[in-house]
Amino acid sequence: MDNIRLTENDELRILDQTLLPSEEKEIRPKTAEDMFEAITSLRVRGAPAIGIFSAYCMYLLAKDIGEAEPRAFYDKLAEYGAYLNSSRPTAVNLSWAIEKMLGAAKNSLDKPRDELLAALRREAVGIHGDDIAKCRAISEYGLTLIRDGDGILTHCNAGPLATSKYGTALGPVLLGTERGMNFRVFADETRPLLQGARLTTYELSRAGVDTTLICDNMASAVMKNGWVQACFVGCDRVAANGDVANKTGTNGVAILARHYGIPFYVLGPTSTIDTNCKTGADIEIELRDPEEIKSKFFAKPVAPSGVKCYNPAFDVTEHALITAIVTEKGICREPYGESLKQLTMDN
Ligand code: MRU
């Protein structure tokens, strides 16, 4: 089942990722509020996926605006864009896709409304299609970094559910598996929302990949045992100097990998690179509800109700800990300031 799809009669359907792996159910967000809620509740999640989703949302919301004058139409669409963009702050793909949709609207503003809407639909479908191609290219590049039989450790979920097809961090493994290669993947469970346990193991098992679930705090044990030849993770925003924001806990994995001499690779499309952020310190980190730590997924709360919690959804890994950043345009290495600049020149 596709994670995001726009039907021929323009129904936007998403696989509700909060229900996985026990239930595969599509939902149909219709209003701007439904769409906002789908992103904040992580029914649709992963940086490229929320970009694709928001592009379709912008198209459908544009259809709902009706017969307003061009300026009023654009202002209302920009208002919807600002609203959707405020749902989650860290993944840059969200604002990237919304900006692309607003750009497409601006370019066709003087055209009849049905032509403008057709242009918006094309733009959204194009963003989706491009992501499939980018993930495929990232997977090809990533596959050059590993060998048949390798053990790979991954954190969170950066597979097809978080993108369009193949994924980023899981892409090389899925592509290699299609070609008859064998990998052993260690999936960090990824507290507190368990994207690794619920989603990564679901995707990899279905693809027939040898998958072992571990708690986040077991990563050092499998590394020390010599079972991990490379770490592959995704990214939500890459700063101009190569610092990377990704799911909370990623930085710890990178530090461990450095200690054990294991290459640590970040994989993501160039749309995740934000040259407006000079370093990781400029990246806004989303803080989430403490209840996710204290009570979600447990039959009873695991901590006293009044206890203070700190629940950042992401952390920043310094570029010095990253062996390479793999994009659809190629593999970047230090100095990232230079190598990333080269890649993003024609973005
Ligand atoms: O909070 P989430 O589940 O949206 O976080 C997802 C991640 O951190 C992914 O690693 C990242 O978005 C890259 S997805 C290809």
Short mmCIF file of C-alpha atoms and ligand atoms in Angstrom, two decimals:
data_model
loop_
_atom_site.label_atom_id
_atom_site.label_comp_id
_atom_site.label_asym_id
_atom_site.label_seq_id
_atom_site.Cartn_x
_atom_site.Cartn_y
_atom_site.Cartn_z
CA MET A 1 0.00 0.00 0.00
CA ASP A 2 1.37 3.47 -0.90
CA ASN A 3 2.10 5.79 2.01
CA ILE A 4 0.69 8.80 0.13
CA ARG A 5 -1.50 8.82 -2.96
CA LEU A 6 -3.71 11.21 -4.84
CA THR A 7 -6.48 9.29 -6.57
CA GLU A 8 -7.68 10.10 -10.08
CA ASN A 9 -10.67 11.92 -8.62
CA ASP A 10 -8.39 13.96 -6.35
CA GLU A 11 -8.80 12.20 -3.03
CA LEU A 12 -5.67 12.46 -0.91
CA ARG A 13 -5.10 9.20 0.95
CA ILE A 14 -2.34 8.37 3.41
CA LEU A 15 -1.41 5.21 5.24
CA ASP A 16 -1.85 6.06 8.93
CA GLN A 17 1.64 5.30 10.24
CA THR A 18 0.55 5.58 13.88
CA LEU A 19 -1.36 2.29 13.45
CA LEU A 20 1.53 0.29 12.00
CA PRO A 21 2.56 -2.47 12.19
CA SER A 22 -0.67 -3.93 13.57
CA GLU A 23 -3.09 -2.23 11.21
CA GLU A 24 -2.71 -1.03 7.61
CA LYS A 25 -5.36 1.62 7.26
CA GLU A 26 -5.68 4.54 4.89
CA ILE A 27 -7.14 7.82 6.06
CA ARG A 28 -8.32 10.80 4.04
CA PRO A 29 -7.43 14.22 5.48
CA LYS A 30 -9.80 16.74 3.90
CA THR A 31 -9.55 20.04 5.72
CA ALA A 32 -6.45 22.12 6.48
CA GLU A 33 -6.93 21.14 10.13
CA ASP A 34 -7.01 17.41 9.24
CA MET A 35 -3.82 17.87 7.24
CA PHE A 36 -2.08 19.74 10.06
CA GLU A 37 -3.12 17.06 12.53
CA ALA A 38 -1.88 14.26 10.25
CA ILE A 39 1.58 15.84 10.28
CA THR A 40 1.78 16.71 13.99
CA SER A 41 0.47 13.29 15.06
CA LEU A 42 2.97 11.58 12.72
CA ARG A 43 0.26 9.81 10.72
CA VAL A 44 2.48 10.92 7.86
CA ARG A 45 6.10 11.42 8.84
CA GLY A 46 9.67 11.47 7.60
CA ALA A 47 11.12 14.61 6.04
CA PRO A 48 10.56 13.84 2.31
CA ALA A 49 7.11 12.34 2.98
CA ILE A 50 5.80 15.41 4.77
CA GLY A 51 7.11 17.49 1.86
CA ILE A 52 5.22 15.35 -0.67
CA PHE A 53 2.11 15.32 1.49
CA SER A 54 2.12 19.09 1.99
CA ALA A 55 2.46 19.61 -1.78
CA TYR A 56 -0.73 17.59 -2.37
CA CYS A 57 -2.39 19.43 0.52
CA MET A 58 -1.58 22.77 -1.07
CA TYR A 59 -3.14 21.63 -4.36
CA LEU A 60 -6.35 20.48 -2.67
CA LEU A 61 -6.57 23.59 -0.50
CA ALA A 62 -6.10 25.71 -3.62
CA LYS A 63 -9.09 23.91 -5.17
CA ASP A 64 -11.14 24.79 -2.10
CA ILE A 65 -10.40 28.50 -2.30
CA GLY A 66 -12.95 28.99 -5.06
CA GLU A 67 -13.36 31.96 -7.34
CA ALA A 68 -11.29 34.58 -5.49
CA GLU A 69 -9.38 37.27 -7.42
CA PRO A 70 -5.79 36.23 -8.27
CA ARG A 71 -4.18 38.31 -5.46
CA ALA A 72 -6.74 37.16 -2.88
CA PHE A 73 -6.35 33.58 -4.12
CA TYR A 74 -2.59 33.72 -3.71
CA ASP A 75 -2.78 35.33 -0.26
CA LYS A 76 -5.18 32.64 0.95
CA LEU A 77 -2.94 29.88 -0.44
CA ALA A 78 0.09 31.48 1.25
CA GLU A 79 -1.91 31.56 4.49
CA TYR A 80 -2.59 27.82 4.18
CA GLY A 81 1.08 27.28 3.43
CA ALA A 82 2.16 29.17 6.55
CA TYR A 83 -0.32 27.16 8.61
CA LEU A 84 0.92 23.78 7.31
CA ASN A 85 4.51 24.90 7.65
CA SER A 86 3.97 25.63 11.35
CA SER A 87 3.05 21.99 12.02
CA ARG A 88 6.64 20.75 12.47
CA PRO A 89 9.69 23.01 12.47
CA THR A 90 12.72 20.79 11.88
CA ALA A 91 12.33 19.02 8.51
CA VAL A 92 13.12 21.61 5.84
CA ASN A 93 11.37 19.54 3.15
CA LEU A 94 8.05 20.86 4.46
CA SER A 95 8.80 24.53 3.75
CA TRP A 96 10.72 23.54 0.60
CA ALA A 97 7.65 21.83 -0.91
CA ILE A 98 5.26 24.58 0.20
CA GLU A 99 7.53 27.22 -1.39
CA LYS A 100 7.63 25.22 -4.62
CA MET A 101 3.82 25.07 -4.68
CA LEU A 102 3.54 28.81 -4.01
CA GLY A 103 6.07 29.45 -6.78
CA ALA A 104 4.00 27.35 -9.20
CA ALA A 105 0.87 29.29 -8.19
CA LYS A 106 2.61 32.62 -8.74
CA ASN A 107 3.77 31.55 -12.21
CA SER A 108 0.21 30.73 -13.31
CA LEU A 109 -1.68 33.41 -11.41
CA ASP A 110 -2.79 35.24 -14.56
CA LYS A 111 -4.13 32.03 -16.16
CA PRO A 112 -7.74 30.79 -15.98
CA ARG A 113 -8.32 29.09 -12.63
CA ASP A 114 -8.63 25.57 -14.05
CA GLU A 115 -5.25 25.96 -15.75
CA LEU A 116 -3.70 27.28 -12.55
CA LEU A 117 -5.08 24.33 -10.60
CA ALA A 118 -3.83 21.91 -13.26
CA ALA A 119 -0.35 23.49 -12.90
CA LEU A 120 -0.50 22.99 -9.12
CA ARG A 121 -1.53 19.37 -9.54
CA ARG A 122 1.36 18.81 -11.95
CA GLU A 123 3.77 20.43 -9.50
CA ALA A 124 2.66 18.21 -6.61
CA VAL A 125 2.74 15.04 -8.72
CA GLY A 126 6.16 16.16 -9.96
CA ILE A 127 7.51 16.60 -6.41
CA HIS A 128 6.30 13.08 -5.63
CA GLY A 129 7.79 11.59 -8.81
CA ASP A 130 11.08 13.42 -8.31
CA ASP A 131 11.37 11.97 -4.82
CA ILE A 132 11.09 8.45 -6.21
CA ALA A 133 13.91 9.20 -8.65
CA LYS A 134 16.02 10.86 -5.95
CA CYS A 135 15.60 7.96 -3.54
CA ARG A 136 16.60 5.55 -6.28
CA ALA A 137 19.75 7.57 -7.03
CA ILE A 138 20.58 7.86 -3.29
CA SER A 139 20.16 4.09 -3.01
CA GLU A 140 22.55 3.49 -5.91
CA TYR A 141 25.20 5.77 -4.40
CA GLY A 142 24.68 4.29 -0.94
CA LEU A 143 25.07 0.78 -2.28
CA THR A 144 28.62 1.60 -3.41
CA LEU A 145 29.55 2.12 0.25
CA ILE A 146 28.66 -1.37 1.51
CA ARG A 147 29.41 -4.98 0.63
CA ASP A 148 27.32 -8.12 0.39
CA GLY A 149 27.00 -9.62 3.87
CA ASP A 150 27.58 -6.36 5.78
CA GLY A 151 25.83 -5.49 9.01
CA ILE A 152 24.12 -2.08 8.92
CA LEU A 153 22.81 -0.17 11.90
CA THR A 154 20.01 2.33 11.35
CA HIS A 155 18.15 4.72 13.63
CA CYS A 156 14.50 5.79 13.29
CA ASN A 157 12.81 5.11 9.96
CA ALA A 158 14.11 6.46 6.68
CA GLY A 159 12.53 3.90 4.39
CA PRO A 160 9.74 4.05 1.81
CA LEU A 161 7.21 5.10 4.47
CA ALA A 162 9.27 8.23 5.20
CA THR A 163 9.72 9.08 1.52
CA SER A 164 8.12 7.72 -1.65
CA LYS A 165 9.92 4.54 -2.71
CA TYR A 166 13.10 2.80 -1.45
CA GLY A 167 13.70 5.50 1.16
CA THR A 168 17.04 7.11 1.91
CA ALA A 169 18.86 5.25 4.71
CA LEU A 170 17.07 1.99 3.91
CA GLY A 171 17.32 2.51 0.15
CA PRO A 172 20.71 0.86 -0.42
CA VAL A 173 19.66 -2.16 1.63
CA LEU A 174 16.34 -2.54 -0.21
CA LEU A 175 17.93 -2.02 -3.63
CA GLY A 176 20.77 -4.43 -2.84
CA THR A 177 18.28 -7.01 -1.58
CA GLU A 178 16.33 -6.72 -4.86
CA ARG A 179 19.61 -7.57 -6.60
CA GLY A 180 20.15 -10.67 -4.53
CA MET A 181 22.55 -9.25 -1.94
CA ASN A 182 22.25 -10.05 1.75
CA PHE A 183 22.57 -7.60 4.61
CA ARG A 184 21.95 -7.86 8.33
CA VAL A 185 20.21 -4.75 9.62
CA PHE A 186 20.14 -3.70 13.27
CA ALA A 187 17.19 -1.38 13.80
CA ASP A 188 17.29 0.89 16.84
CA GLU A 189 13.79 0.90 18.32
CA THR A 190 13.95 4.74 18.47
CA ARG A 191 12.37 5.92 21.68
CA PRO A 192 9.97 7.47 22.39
CA LEU A 193 7.79 6.97 19.29
CA LEU A 194 9.35 3.70 18.19
CA GLN A 195 9.67 4.45 14.48
CA GLY A 196 12.46 1.87 14.30
CA ALA A 197 10.53 -0.89 16.07
CA ARG A 198 7.18 -0.21 14.41
CA LEU A 199 8.13 0.95 10.92
CA THR A 200 11.70 0.01 9.99
CA THR A 201 11.33 -3.63 11.03
CA TYR A 202 7.93 -3.74 9.26
CA GLU A 203 9.41 -2.48 5.99
CA LEU A 204 12.57 -4.56 6.11
CA SER A 205 10.86 -7.80 7.13
CA ARG A 206 8.37 -7.45 4.30
CA ALA A 207 11.29 -7.03 1.91
CA GLY A 208 12.89 -10.21 3.26
CA VAL A 209 15.87 -8.44 4.87
CA ASP A 210 17.56 -10.10 7.86
CA THR A 211 16.45 -7.62 10.53
CA THR A 212 17.22 -7.49 14.24
CA LEU A 213 15.46 -5.04 16.54
CA ILE A 214 17.52 -3.59 19.38
CA CYS A 215 16.80 -1.02 22.07
CA ASP A 216 18.57 2.27 21.40
CA ASN A 217 20.96 1.67 24.28
CA MET A 218 22.14 -1.64 22.76
CA ALA A 219 23.80 -0.03 19.75
CA SER A 220 27.22 -0.02 21.44
CA ALA A 221 26.91 -3.74 22.22
CA VAL A 222 26.31 -4.78 18.61
CA MET A 223 29.07 -2.44 17.43
CA LYS A 224 31.51 -3.83 19.98
CA ASN A 225 30.66 -7.36 18.86
CA GLY A 226 31.85 -6.45 15.37
CA TRP A 227 28.41 -6.94 13.85
CA VAL A 228 28.10 -3.48 12.30
CA GLN A 229 30.13 -2.45 9.24
CA ALA A 230 28.27 0.83 8.56
CA CYS A 231 25.62 3.11 10.05
CA PHE A 232 22.99 4.53 7.68
CA VAL A 233 20.65 7.28 8.89
CA GLY A 234 18.35 9.83 7.27
CA CYS A 235 18.19 13.56 7.86
CA ASP A 236 15.63 16.28 8.47
CA ARG A 237 17.84 19.29 7.82
CA VAL A 238 21.48 19.55 6.80
CA ALA A 239 23.23 22.83 7.62
CA ALA A 240 25.68 24.45 5.20
CA ASN A 241 28.66 23.16 7.23
CA GLY A 242 27.39 19.55 7.16
CA ASP A 243 25.88 19.41 10.65
CA VAL A 244 22.79 17.21 10.46
CA ALA A 245 19.50 17.24 12.36
CA ASN A 246 17.88 13.81 12.49
CA LYS A 247 15.78 11.77 14.90
CA THR A 248 16.78 12.19 18.53
CA GLY A 249 19.52 9.70 19.37
CA THR A 250 21.29 9.94 16.02
CA ASN A 251 24.12 11.97 17.54
CA GLY A 252 24.74 9.24 20.11
CA VAL A 253 24.95 6.63 17.35
CA ALA A 254 27.50 8.79 15.50
CA ILE A 255 29.63 9.16 18.63
CA LEU A 256 29.57 5.39 19.20
CA ALA A 257 30.41 4.71 15.55
CA ARG A 258 33.44 7.01 15.80
CA HIS A 259 34.58 5.18 18.94
CA TYR A 260 34.37 1.79 17.24
CA GLY A 261 35.80 2.97 13.90
CA ILE A 262 32.58 2.32 11.98
CA PRO A 263 31.69 4.63 9.05
CA PHE A 264 28.65 6.79 9.76
CA TYR A 265 26.67 7.80 6.68
CA VAL A 266 23.80 10.29 6.36
CA LEU A 267 21.53 9.82 3.36
CA GLY A 268 19.03 12.37 2.06
CA PRO A 269 17.89 14.38 -0.94
CA THR A 270 19.45 17.77 -1.67
CA SER A 271 16.06 19.30 -0.75
CA THR A 272 17.05 18.53 2.86
CA ILE A 273 20.12 20.77 2.65
CA ASP A 274 19.38 24.22 4.06
CA THR A 275 22.14 26.64 3.17
CA ASN A 276 20.32 29.32 5.20
CA CYS A 277 21.40 27.43 8.31
CA LYS A 278 25.12 28.00 8.69
CA THR A 279 25.57 25.34 11.38
CA GLY A 280 23.45 22.89 13.33
CA ALA A 281 22.98 25.55 16.03
CA ASP A 282 20.69 27.41 13.59
CA ILE A 283 18.31 24.46 13.22
CA GLU A 284 15.09 24.67 15.20
CA ILE A 285 14.49 21.46 17.11
CA GLU A 286 10.90 20.37 17.67
CA LEU A 287 9.97 19.73 21.30
CA ARG A 288 7.16 17.24 21.82
CA ASP A 289 4.66 16.25 24.47
CA PRO A 290 6.25 14.69 27.62
CA GLU A 291 3.48 12.08 27.64
CA GLU A 292 5.22 10.43 24.69
CA ILE A 293 8.00 9.47 27.11
CA LYS A 294 5.88 8.81 30.19
CA SER A 295 2.84 6.93 29.03
CA LYS A 296 2.58 6.29 25.30
CA PHE A 297 2.85 2.59 24.37
CA PHE A 298 2.69 1.49 28.04
CA ALA A 299 -0.31 -0.06 29.77
CA LYS A 300 0.38 2.20 32.76
CA PRO A 301 2.45 5.41 33.01
CA VAL A 302 6.10 4.59 33.62
CA ALA A 303 6.94 7.79 35.52
CA PRO A 304 5.28 9.92 38.20
CA SER A 305 2.75 12.22 36.55
CA GLY A 306 4.47 15.47 37.60
CA VAL A 307 8.02 14.54 36.63
CA LYS A 308 9.84 16.95 34.32
CA CYS A 309 10.60 15.60 30.84
CA TYR A 310 12.71 16.87 27.99
CA ASN A 311 11.47 15.45 24.71
CA PRO A 312 13.32 16.85 21.67
CA ALA A 313 12.22 15.05 18.50
CA PHE A 314 15.61 15.55 16.86
CA ASP A 315 19.25 16.13 17.69
CA VAL A 316 22.17 17.51 15.76
CA THR A 317 25.19 15.45 14.73
CA GLU A 318 28.32 17.48 14.14
CA HIS A 319 29.76 17.21 10.66
CA ALA A 320 33.09 15.99 12.05
CA LEU A 321 31.40 12.71 13.04
CA ILE A 322 29.89 12.11 9.60
CA THR A 323 31.90 9.99 7.17
CA ALA A 324 29.85 11.09 4.15
CA ILE A 325 26.52 12.62 3.18
CA VAL A 326 24.88 10.70 0.35
CA THR A 327 22.51 12.63 -1.93
CA GLU A 328 20.86 11.97 -5.28
CA LYS A 329 23.57 14.05 -6.91
CA GLY A 330 26.52 12.29 -5.38
CA ILE A 331 28.47 11.59 -2.19
CA CYS A 332 29.78 14.57 -0.18
CA ARG A 333 32.70 14.39 2.20
CA GLU A 334 34.64 16.91 4.28
CA PRO A 335 35.02 19.80 3.85
CA TYR A 336 31.20 19.82 3.69
CA GLY A 337 31.06 23.61 3.35
CA GLU A 338 32.57 23.14 -0.11
CA SER A 339 31.13 19.80 -1.20
CA LEU A 340 27.53 20.67 -0.23
CA LYS A 341 27.81 24.07 -1.90
CA GLN A 342 28.77 22.41 -5.17
CA LEU A 343 25.72 20.16 -5.01
CA THR A 344 23.18 22.83 -4.13
CA MET A 345 24.29 25.43 -6.69
CA ASP A 346 21.57 24.46 -9.18
CA ASN A 347 18.87 23.54 -6.62
O1 MRU B 1 9.73 12.32 13.70
P1 MRU B 1 9.89 11.59 12.39
O2 MRU B 1 9.46 10.18 12.46
O3 MRU B 1 9.29 12.35 11.25
O4 MRU B 1 11.48 11.59 12.16
C1 MRU B 1 11.96 11.03 10.98
C2 MRU B 1 13.44 11.05 10.88
O5 MRU B 1 14.14 11.51 11.75
C3 MRU B 1 14.02 10.53 9.59
O6 MRU B 1 15.27 9.95 9.81
C4 MRU B 1 14.17 11.69 8.60
O7 MRU B 1 12.99 12.42 8.50
C5 MRU B 1 14.57 11.22 7.26
S1 MRU B 1 13.30 10.29 6.46
C6 MRU B 1 13.92 9.83 4.96
#
